[in-house]
Coordinates of C-alpha atoms and ligand atoms in Angstrom, one line a residue:
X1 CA 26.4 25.0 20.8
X2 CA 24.6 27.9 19.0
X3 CA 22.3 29.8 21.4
X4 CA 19.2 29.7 18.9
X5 CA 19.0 25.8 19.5
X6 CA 17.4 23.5 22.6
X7 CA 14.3 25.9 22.2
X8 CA 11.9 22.5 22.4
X9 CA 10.6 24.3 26.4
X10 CA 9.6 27.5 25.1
X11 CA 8.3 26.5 21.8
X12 CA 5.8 24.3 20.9
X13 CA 6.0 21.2 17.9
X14 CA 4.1 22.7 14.8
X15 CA 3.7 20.3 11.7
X16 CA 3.4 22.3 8.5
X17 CA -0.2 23.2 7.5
X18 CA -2.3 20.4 7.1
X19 CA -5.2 20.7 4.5
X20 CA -8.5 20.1 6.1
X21 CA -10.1 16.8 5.7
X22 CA -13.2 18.3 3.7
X23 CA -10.8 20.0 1.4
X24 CA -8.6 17.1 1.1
X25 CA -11.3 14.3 0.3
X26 CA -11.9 16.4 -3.1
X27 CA -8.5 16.2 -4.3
X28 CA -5.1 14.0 -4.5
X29 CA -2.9 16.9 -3.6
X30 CA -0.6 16.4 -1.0
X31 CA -2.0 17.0 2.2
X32 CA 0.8 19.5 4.1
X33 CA 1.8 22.3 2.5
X34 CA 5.7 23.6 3.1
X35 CA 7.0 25.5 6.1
X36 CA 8.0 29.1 5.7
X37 CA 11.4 29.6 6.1
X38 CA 10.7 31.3 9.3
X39 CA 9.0 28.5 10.5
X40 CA 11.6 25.9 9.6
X41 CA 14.1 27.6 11.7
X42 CA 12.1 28.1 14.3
X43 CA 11.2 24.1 14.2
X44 CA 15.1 23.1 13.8
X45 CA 15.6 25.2 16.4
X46 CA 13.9 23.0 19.0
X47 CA 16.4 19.9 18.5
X48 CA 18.9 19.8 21.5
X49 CA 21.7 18.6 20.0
X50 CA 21.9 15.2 21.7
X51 CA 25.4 13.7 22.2
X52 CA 24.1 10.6 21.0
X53 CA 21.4 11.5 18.4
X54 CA 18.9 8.6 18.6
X55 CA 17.0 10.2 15.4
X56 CA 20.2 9.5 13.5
X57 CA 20.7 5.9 14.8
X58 CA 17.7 5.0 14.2
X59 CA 17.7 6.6 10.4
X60 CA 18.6 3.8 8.2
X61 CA 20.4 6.3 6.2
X62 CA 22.6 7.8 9.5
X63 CA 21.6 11.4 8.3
X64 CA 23.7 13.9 10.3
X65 CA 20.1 15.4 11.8
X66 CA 21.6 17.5 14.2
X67 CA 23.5 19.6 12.1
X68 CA 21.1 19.8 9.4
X69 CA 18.9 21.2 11.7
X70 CA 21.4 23.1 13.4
X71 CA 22.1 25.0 9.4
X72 CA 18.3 25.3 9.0
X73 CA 17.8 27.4 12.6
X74 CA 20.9 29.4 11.8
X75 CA 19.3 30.4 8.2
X76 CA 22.5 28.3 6.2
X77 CA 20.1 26.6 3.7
X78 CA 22.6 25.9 1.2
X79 CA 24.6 24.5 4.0
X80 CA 21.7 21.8 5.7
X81 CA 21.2 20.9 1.7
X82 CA 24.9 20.0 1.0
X83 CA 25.0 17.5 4.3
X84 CA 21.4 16.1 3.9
X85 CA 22.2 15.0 0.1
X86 CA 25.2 13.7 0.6
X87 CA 24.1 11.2 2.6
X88 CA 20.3 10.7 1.3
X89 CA 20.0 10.6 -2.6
X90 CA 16.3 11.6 -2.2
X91 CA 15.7 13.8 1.1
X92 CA 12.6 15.1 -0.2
X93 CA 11.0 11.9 -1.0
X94 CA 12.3 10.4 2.7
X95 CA 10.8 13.8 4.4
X96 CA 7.3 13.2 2.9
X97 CA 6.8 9.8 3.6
X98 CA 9.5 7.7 5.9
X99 CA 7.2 6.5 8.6
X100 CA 9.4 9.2 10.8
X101 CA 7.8 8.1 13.9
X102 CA 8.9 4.8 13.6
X103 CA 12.6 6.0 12.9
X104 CA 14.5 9.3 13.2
X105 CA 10.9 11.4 15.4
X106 CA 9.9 8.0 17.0
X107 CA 13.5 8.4 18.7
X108 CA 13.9 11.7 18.9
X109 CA 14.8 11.8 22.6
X110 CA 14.0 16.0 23.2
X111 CA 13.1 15.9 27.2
X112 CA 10.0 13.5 28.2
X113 CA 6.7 15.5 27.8
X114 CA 7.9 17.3 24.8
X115 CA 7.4 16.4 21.5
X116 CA 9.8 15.6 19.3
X117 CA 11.8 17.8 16.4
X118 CA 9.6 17.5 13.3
X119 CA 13.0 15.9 11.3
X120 CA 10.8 14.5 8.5
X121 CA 9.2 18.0 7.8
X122 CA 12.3 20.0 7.9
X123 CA 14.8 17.2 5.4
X124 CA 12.1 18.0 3.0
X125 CA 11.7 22.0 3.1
X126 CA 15.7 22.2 2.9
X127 CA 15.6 20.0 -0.4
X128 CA 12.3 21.5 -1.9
X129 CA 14.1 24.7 -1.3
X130 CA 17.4 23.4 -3.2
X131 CA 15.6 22.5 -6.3
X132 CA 13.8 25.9 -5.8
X133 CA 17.1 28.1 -5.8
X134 CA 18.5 25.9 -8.6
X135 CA 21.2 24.3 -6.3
X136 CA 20.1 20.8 -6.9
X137 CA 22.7 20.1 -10.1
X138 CA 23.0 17.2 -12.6
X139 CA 26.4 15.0 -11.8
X140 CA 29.3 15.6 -13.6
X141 CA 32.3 13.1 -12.8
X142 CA 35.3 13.9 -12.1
X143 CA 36.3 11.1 -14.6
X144 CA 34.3 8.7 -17.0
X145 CA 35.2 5.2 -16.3
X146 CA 35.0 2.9 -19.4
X147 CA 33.3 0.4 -16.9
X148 CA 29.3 -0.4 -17.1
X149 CA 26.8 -1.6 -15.0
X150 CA 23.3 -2.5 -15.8
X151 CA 20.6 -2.3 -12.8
X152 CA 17.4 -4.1 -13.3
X153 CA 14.2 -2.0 -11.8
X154 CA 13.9 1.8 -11.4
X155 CA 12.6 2.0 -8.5
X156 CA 14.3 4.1 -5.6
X157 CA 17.4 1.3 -4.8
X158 CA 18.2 1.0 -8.8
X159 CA 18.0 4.8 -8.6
X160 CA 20.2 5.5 -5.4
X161 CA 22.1 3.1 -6.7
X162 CA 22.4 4.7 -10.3
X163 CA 23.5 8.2 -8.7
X164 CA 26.2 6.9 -6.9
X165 CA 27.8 4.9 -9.1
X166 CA 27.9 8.0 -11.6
X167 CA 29.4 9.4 -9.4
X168 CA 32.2 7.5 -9.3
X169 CA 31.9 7.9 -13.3
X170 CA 30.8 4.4 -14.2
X171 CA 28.2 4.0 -17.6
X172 CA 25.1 3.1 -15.8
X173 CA 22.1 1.3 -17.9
X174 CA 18.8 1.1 -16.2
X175 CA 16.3 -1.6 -17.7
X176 CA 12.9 -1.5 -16.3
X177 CA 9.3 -3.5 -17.6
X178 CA 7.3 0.0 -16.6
X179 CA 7.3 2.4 -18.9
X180 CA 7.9 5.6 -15.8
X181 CA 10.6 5.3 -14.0
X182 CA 10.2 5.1 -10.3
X183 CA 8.8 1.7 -9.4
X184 CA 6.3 1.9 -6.0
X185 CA 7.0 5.4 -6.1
X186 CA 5.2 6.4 -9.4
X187 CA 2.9 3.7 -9.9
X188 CA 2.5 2.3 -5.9
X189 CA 2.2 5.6 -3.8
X190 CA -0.4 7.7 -4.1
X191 CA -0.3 11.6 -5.0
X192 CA -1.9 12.4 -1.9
X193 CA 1.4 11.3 -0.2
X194 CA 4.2 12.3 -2.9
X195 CA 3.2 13.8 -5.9
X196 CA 4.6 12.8 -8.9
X197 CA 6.1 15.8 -9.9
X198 CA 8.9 15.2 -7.3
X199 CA 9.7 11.6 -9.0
X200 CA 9.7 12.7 -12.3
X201 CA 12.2 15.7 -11.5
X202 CA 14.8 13.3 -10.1
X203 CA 14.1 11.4 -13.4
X204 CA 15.2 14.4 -15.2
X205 CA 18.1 14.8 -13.3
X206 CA 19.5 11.1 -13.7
X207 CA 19.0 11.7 -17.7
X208 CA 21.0 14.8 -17.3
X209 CA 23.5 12.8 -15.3
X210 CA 23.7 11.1 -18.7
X211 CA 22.2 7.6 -16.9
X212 CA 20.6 5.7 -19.7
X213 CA 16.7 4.4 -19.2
X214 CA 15.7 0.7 -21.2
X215 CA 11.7 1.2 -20.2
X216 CA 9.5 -1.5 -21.1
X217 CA 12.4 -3.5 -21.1
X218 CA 11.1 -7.1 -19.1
X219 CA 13.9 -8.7 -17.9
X220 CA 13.1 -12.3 -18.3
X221 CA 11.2 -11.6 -21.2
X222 CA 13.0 -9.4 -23.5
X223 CA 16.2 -9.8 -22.4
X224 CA 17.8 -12.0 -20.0
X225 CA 19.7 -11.8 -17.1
X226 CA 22.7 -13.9 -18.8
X227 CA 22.3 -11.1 -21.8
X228 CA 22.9 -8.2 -19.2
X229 CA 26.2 -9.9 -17.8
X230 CA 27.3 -10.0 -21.3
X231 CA 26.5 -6.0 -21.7
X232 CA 28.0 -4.6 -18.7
X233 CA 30.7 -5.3 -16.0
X234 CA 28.4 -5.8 -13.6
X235 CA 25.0 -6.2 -13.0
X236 CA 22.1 -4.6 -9.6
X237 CA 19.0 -6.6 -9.2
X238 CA 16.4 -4.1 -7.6
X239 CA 13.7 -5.6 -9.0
X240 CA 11.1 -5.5 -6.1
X241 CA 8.2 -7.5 -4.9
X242 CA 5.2 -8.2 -6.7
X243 CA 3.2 -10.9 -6.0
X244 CA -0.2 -10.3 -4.1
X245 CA -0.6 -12.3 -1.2
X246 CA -4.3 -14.1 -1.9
X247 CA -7.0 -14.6 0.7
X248 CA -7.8 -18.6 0.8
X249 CA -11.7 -18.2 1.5
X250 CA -14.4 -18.9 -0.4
X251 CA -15.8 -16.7 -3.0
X252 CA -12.6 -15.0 -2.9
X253 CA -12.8 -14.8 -7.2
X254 CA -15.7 -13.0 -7.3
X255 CA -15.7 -10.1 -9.4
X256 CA -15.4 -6.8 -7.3
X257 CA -13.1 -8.2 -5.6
X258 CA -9.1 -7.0 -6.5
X259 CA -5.4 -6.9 -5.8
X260 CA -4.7 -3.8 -4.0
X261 CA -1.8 -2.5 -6.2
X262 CA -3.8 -3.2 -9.7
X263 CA -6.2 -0.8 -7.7
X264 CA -3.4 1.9 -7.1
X265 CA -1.7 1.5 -10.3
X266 CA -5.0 2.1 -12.2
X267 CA -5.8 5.2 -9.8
X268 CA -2.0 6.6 -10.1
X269 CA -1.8 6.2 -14.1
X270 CA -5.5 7.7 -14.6
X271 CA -4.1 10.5 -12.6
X272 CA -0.8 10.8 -15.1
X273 CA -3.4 11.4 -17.5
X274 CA -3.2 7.3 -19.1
X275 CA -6.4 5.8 -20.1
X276 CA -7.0 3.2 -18.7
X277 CA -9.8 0.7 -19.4
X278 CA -10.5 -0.9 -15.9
X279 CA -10.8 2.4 -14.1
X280 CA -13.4 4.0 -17.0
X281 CA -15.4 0.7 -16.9
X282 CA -15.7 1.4 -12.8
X283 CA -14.1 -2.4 -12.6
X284 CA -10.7 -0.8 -10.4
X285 CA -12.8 2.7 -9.4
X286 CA -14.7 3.2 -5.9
X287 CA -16.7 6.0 -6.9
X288 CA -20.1 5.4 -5.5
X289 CA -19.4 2.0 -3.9
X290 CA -19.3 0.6 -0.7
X291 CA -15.4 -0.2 -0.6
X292 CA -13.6 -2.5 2.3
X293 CA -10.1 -3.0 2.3
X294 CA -8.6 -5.9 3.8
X295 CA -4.9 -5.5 5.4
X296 CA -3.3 -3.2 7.9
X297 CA -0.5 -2.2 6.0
X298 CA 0.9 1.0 4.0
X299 CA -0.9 -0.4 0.8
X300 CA -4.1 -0.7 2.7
X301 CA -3.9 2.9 4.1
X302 CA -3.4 4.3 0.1
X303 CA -6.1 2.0 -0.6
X304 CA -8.2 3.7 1.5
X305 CA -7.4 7.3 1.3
X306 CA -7.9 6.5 -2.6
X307 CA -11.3 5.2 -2.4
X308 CA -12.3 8.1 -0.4
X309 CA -11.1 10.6 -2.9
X310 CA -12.6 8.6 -5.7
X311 CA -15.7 9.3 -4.1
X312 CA -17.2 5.8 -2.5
X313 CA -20.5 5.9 -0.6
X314 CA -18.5 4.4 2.4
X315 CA -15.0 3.3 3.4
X316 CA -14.0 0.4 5.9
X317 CA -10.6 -1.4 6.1
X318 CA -10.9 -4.4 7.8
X319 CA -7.9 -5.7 9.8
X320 CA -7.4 -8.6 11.8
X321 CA -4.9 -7.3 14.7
X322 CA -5.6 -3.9 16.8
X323 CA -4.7 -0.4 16.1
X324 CA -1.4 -1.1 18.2
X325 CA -0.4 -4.1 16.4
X326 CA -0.9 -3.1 12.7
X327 CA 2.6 -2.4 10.5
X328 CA 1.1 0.9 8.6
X329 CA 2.0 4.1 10.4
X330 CA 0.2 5.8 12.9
X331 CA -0.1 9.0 11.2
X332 CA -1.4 7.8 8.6
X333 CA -4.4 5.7 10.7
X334 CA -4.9 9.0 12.1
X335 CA -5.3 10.9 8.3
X336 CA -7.6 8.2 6.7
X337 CA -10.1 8.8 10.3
X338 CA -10.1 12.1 9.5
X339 CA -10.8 11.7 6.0
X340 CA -13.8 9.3 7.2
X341 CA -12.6 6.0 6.6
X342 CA -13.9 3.4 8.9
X343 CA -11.4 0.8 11.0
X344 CA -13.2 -2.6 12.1
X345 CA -10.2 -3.8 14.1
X346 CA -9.9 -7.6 15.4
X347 CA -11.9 -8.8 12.6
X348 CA -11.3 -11.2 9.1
X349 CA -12.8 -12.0 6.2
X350 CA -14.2 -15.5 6.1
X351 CA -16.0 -15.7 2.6
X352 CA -17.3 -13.2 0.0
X353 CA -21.1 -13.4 -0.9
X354 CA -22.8 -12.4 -3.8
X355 CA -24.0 -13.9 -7.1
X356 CA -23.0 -11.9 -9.6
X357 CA -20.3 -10.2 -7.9
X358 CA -19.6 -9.2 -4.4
X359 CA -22.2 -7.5 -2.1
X360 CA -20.9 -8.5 1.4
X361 CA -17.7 -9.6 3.0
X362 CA -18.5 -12.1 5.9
X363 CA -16.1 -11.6 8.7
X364 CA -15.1 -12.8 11.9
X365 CA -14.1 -11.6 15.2
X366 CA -11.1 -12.3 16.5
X367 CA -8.9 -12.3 19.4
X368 CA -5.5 -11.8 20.1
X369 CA -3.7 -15.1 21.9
X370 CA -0.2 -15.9 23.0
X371 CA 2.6 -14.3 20.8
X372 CA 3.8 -16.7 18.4
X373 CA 7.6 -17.3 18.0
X374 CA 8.0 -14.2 16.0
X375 CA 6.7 -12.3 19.1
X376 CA 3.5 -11.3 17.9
X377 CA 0.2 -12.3 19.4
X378 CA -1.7 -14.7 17.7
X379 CA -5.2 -13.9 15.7
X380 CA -8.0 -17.0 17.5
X381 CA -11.2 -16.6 15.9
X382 CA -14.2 -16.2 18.4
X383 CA -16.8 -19.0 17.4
X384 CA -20.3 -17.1 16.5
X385 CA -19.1 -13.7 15.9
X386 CA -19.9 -13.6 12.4
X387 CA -20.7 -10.2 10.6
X388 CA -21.3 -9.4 7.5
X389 CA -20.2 -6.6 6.2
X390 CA -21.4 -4.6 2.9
X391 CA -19.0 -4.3 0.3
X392 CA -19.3 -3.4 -3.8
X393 CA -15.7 -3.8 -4.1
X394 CA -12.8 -5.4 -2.3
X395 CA -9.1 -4.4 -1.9
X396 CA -6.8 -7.4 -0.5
X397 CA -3.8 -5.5 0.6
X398 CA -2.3 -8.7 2.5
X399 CA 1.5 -7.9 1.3
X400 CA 3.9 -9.3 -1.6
X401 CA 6.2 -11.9 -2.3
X402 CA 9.2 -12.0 -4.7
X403 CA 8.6 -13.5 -7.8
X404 CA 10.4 -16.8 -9.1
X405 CA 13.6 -15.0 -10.4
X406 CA 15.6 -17.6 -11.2
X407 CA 12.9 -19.0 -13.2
X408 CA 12.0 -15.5 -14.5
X409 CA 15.9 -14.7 -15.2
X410 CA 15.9 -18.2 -16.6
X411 CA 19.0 -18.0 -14.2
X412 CA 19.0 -21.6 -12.1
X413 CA 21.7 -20.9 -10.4
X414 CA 20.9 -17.5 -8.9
X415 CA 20.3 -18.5 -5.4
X416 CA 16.9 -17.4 -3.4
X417 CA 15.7 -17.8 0.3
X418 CA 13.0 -19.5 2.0
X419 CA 10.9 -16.5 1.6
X420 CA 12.0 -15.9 -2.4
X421 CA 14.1 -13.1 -1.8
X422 CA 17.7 -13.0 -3.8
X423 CA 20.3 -14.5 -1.2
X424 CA 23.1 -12.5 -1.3
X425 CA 26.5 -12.1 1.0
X426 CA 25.6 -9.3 3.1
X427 CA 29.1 -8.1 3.1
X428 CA 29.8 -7.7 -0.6
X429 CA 25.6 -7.0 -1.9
X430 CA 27.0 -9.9 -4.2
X431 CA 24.5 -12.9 -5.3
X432 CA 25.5 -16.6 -5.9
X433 CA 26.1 -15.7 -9.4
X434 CA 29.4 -13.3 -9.8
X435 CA 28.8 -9.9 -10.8
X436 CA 25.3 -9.7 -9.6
X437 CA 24.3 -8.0 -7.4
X438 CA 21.0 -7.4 -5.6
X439 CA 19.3 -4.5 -3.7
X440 CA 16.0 -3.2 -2.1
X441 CA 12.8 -5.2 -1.6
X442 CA 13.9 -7.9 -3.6
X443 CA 16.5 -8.9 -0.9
X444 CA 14.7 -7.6 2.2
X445 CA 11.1 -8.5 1.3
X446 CA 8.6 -5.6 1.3
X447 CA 10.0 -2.8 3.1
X448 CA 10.1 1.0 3.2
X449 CA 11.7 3.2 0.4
X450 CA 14.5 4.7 2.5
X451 CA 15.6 1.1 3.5
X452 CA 16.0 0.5 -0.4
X453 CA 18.0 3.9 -1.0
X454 CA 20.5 2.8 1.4
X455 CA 20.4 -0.6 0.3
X456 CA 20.9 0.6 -3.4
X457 CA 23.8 3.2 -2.0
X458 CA 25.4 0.0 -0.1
X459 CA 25.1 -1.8 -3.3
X460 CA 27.1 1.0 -5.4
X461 CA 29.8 0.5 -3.3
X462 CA 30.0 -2.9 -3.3
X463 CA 29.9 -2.6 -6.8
X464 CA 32.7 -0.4 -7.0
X465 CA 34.9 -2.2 -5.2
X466 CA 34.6 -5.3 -7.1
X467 CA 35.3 -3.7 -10.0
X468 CA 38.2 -1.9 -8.9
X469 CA 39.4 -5.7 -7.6
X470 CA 38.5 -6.5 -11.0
X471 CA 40.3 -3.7 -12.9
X472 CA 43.9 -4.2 -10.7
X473 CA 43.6 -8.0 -11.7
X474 CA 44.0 -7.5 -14.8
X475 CA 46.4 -4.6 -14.9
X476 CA 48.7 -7.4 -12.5
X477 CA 47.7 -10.0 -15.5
X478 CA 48.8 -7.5 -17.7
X479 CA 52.0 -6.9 -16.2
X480 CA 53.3 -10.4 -15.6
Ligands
LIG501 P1 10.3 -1.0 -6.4 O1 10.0 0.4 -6.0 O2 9.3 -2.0 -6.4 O3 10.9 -0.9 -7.9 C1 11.3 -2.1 -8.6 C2 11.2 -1.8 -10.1 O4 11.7 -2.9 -10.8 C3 9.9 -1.5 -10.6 O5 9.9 -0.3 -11.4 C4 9.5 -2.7 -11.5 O6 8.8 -2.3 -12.7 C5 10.9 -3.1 -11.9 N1 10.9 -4.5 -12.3 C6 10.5 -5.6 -11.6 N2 10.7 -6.7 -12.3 C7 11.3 -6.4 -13.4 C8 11.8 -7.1 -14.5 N3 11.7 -8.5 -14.6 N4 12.4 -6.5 -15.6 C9 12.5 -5.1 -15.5 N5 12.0 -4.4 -14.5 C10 11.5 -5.0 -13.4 N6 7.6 2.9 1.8 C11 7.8 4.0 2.5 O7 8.9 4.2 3.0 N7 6.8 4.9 2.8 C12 5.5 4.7 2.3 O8 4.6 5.5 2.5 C13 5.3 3.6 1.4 N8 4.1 3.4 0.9 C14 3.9 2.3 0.1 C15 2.6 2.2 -0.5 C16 2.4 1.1 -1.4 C17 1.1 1.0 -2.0 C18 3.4 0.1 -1.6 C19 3.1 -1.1 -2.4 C20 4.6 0.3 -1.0 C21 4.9 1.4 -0.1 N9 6.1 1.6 0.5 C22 6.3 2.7 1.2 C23 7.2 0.6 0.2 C24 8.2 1.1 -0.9 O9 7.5 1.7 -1.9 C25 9.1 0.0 -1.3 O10 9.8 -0.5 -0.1 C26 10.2 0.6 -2.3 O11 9.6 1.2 -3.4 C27 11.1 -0.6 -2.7 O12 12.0 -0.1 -3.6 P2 12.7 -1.0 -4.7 O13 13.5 -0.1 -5.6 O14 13.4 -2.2 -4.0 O15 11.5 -1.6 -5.6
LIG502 FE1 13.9 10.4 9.1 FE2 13.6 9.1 6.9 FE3 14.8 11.4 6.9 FE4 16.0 9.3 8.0 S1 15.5 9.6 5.8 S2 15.8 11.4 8.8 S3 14.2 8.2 8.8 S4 12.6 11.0 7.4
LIG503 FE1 17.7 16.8 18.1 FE2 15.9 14.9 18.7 FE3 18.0 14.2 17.3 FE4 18.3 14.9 19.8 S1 17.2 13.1 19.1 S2 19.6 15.5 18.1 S3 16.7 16.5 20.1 S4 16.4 15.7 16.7

């Protein structure tokens, strides 16, 4: 083992800078800045080479961690970059927001007391410093395959998905109904988290790759599913999940009162420089209102952080668990109190008031009862704890389901789940219908972007060796 590592005793964890609230209120920058090179080493350094590396077990992407971070101590840039990308289409994106300390840092098993190697930090400095130096190349193929395959949704699955199977030289279409390629990344995520400059130079890459982009191509409405089997050899759903969960209480209509994503999208495309109508008529902007955001999610925590940079008079997200029990990340809890947003744990909306629109949220307290069968405790409502709390717009960031695809795909046969997602055979990524294929939230449910670049990486595979079945088929057909 190299001398310079297992320095965790002597040397303390240090996150990159981190932009002071006050500053970071003002703008949607991203809130850490890079590590020096010095201080990467120094950082990778600390990781003690585990036998068994419980960071990379519990990466859904099995990133060799140890050995990146063994390259970045020893200076080998060029090196860490090479084994980080080929396992990870999009390290950078991963680094900057993968809830690491639910995964790779959460298991990060340096000696108790210390705190773990900052993996998330480092992944991203070594690929920010690839597409720096100019190492971070468009693909060439070793050979073009006369094969194609059309994927449905650019977001990060179709994308993974796309890279890999250029790779392996196939002609890869990508049809999506936005018209930026990215999905949640572009039009979900806030800048504040991954700016959009690090999307869009992936985009550039994949065109240089020579993958082909259909935007503002609605599959179910301008082209069918049944169309795109026709068109290509085989065909990736990575379509994602849309559909707002709704709050059943009264008043919920009001006006004020909005899906959390229309919020974000309007906030992310104003900042692309779009105009758009809902956000310069104040309908979808928190700038001098009293905002409450109802969820405990991701979404909720952009929601949020959004409002507080738009400049609302106050923030509170209201959530109906406690801090331990909520799925957002930690970190990210602990960014939106600095930047002065307000958490009314254990409580839930009951109605909306207001005449002409909303002016208050009535809420109730609630405790937490016996866990239910999925193991979580149950929200009881405590009779005669009402509150009721001021709000001048509402964000319900409650989660998505999947839309009706095979009513959308006008595809009846495409077979779905109790909970809408695309069934498919988790050993061949394949769908009911042959030749489709399906990756990312669509099969998993809302999830977490570097669960839908393995997904879409799986899916490539799969892919590939259907076709190859496919391909010797008919070269035995051929023969006979
Ligand atoms: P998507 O990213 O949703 O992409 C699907 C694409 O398909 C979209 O571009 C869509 O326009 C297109 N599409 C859909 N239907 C059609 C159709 N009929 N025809 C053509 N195109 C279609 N995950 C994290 O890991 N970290 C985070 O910090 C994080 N923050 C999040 C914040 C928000 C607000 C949200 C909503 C999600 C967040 N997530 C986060 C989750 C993450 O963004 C998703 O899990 C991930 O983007 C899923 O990737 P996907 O490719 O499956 O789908
Ligand atoms: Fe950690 Fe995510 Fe990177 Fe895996 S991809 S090492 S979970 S930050
Ligand atoms: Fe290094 Fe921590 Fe991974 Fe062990 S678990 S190899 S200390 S990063």
């Amino acid at each position: 083992m190299a001398e310079r590592m297992l320095k965790f005793v002597g040397t303390p964890q240090a996150m990159p800078g981190k932009r002071a609230p006050a500053e970071r209120r003002r703008d949607f920058r991203e809130i850490y800045a890079e590590y020096a090179r010095e201080k990467a080493a120094e950082q990778a350094a600390r990781c003690s080479q585990c036998g068994v590396p419980f960071c990379q077990v519990h990466c859904p992407l099995h990133n060799n961690i140890p050995d990146w971070l063994k390259l970045t101590a020893e200076g080998r840039i060029d090196e860490a970059y090479e084994l980080s990308s080929a396992t990870n289409n999009f390290p950078e994106i991963c680094g900057r927001i993968c809830p690491q300390d639910r995964l790779c840092e959460g298991n990060c098993v340096i000696e108790k007391g210390f705190d773990s190697v900052t993996i998330g930090s480092v992944e991203k400095f070594i690929t920010d410093t690839a597409w720096e130096q100019g190492w971070v190349k468009p693909i060439q193929p070793r050979r073009e395959r006369r094969e194609s395959v059309g994927i449905v949704g650019a977001g990060p699955a179709g994308l993974a998905a796309a890279e890999q199977l250029r790779r392996k030289g196939y002609q890869v279409a990508i049809y999506d109904r936005y018209d930026r390629v990215g999905g949640l990344l572009i039009y979900g995520i806030p800048n504040f988290k991954l700016e959009k400059e690090i999307v869009q130079r992936r985009e550039k890459l994949l065109r240089e790759s020579k993958v082909t982009f259909h935007l503002e191509c609605d599959v179910g409405r301008d082209v069918n599913l049944s169309e795109l089997r026709q068109r290509h050899d085989a065909v990736l759903v990575a379509s994602g999940v849309y559909k707002a969960r709704d709050i059943a209480a009264p008043g919920v209509g009001l006006p004020g009162i909005a899906p959390a994503l229309d919020y974000l999208t309007a906030s992310n495309r104003h900042g692309l420089g779009d105009k758009v109508a809902d956000f310069d008529s104040g309908a979808l902007n928190a700038k001098g209102k009293h905002v409450v955001v109802v969820g405990g999610g991701d979404t909720a925590m952009d929601c949020v952080r959004t409002a507080v940079r738009q400049g609302a008079k106050s923030v509170k997200c209201l959530y109906r668990r406690d801090r331990a029990n909520m799925p957002g990340s930690q970190r990210e809890v602990k960014h939106a109190e600095e930047e002065g947003v307000e958490f009314i744990w254990l409580t839930a909306p009951q109605s909306f008031l207001g005449k002409t629109k909303v002016s208050h949220v009535r809420s109730v307290r609630i405790h937490l009862g016996m866990p239910d069968a999925s193991g979580r405790q149950t929200p009881q409502e405590i009779a005669n704890s009402h509150v009721n709390v001021e709000a001048d717009l509402v964000l319900k960031a409650l989660g998505f389901d999947p839309e009706d695809l095979p009513a959308l795909f006008a595809a009846p046969d495409l077979g779905i789940t109790g909970w809408g997602t695309l069934k498919i055979d988790w050993r061949s990524m394949m769908t009911s219908l042959d030749g489709v294929f399906a990756a990312g939230d669509i099969v998993r449910g809302a999830s977490l972007v570097v669960w839908a670049v393995r997904d879409g990486r799986d899916a490539a595979e799969r892919i590939h060796s259907y076709l190859t079945a496919k391909a010797q088929a008919a070269l035995a057909v051929a023969a006979e």
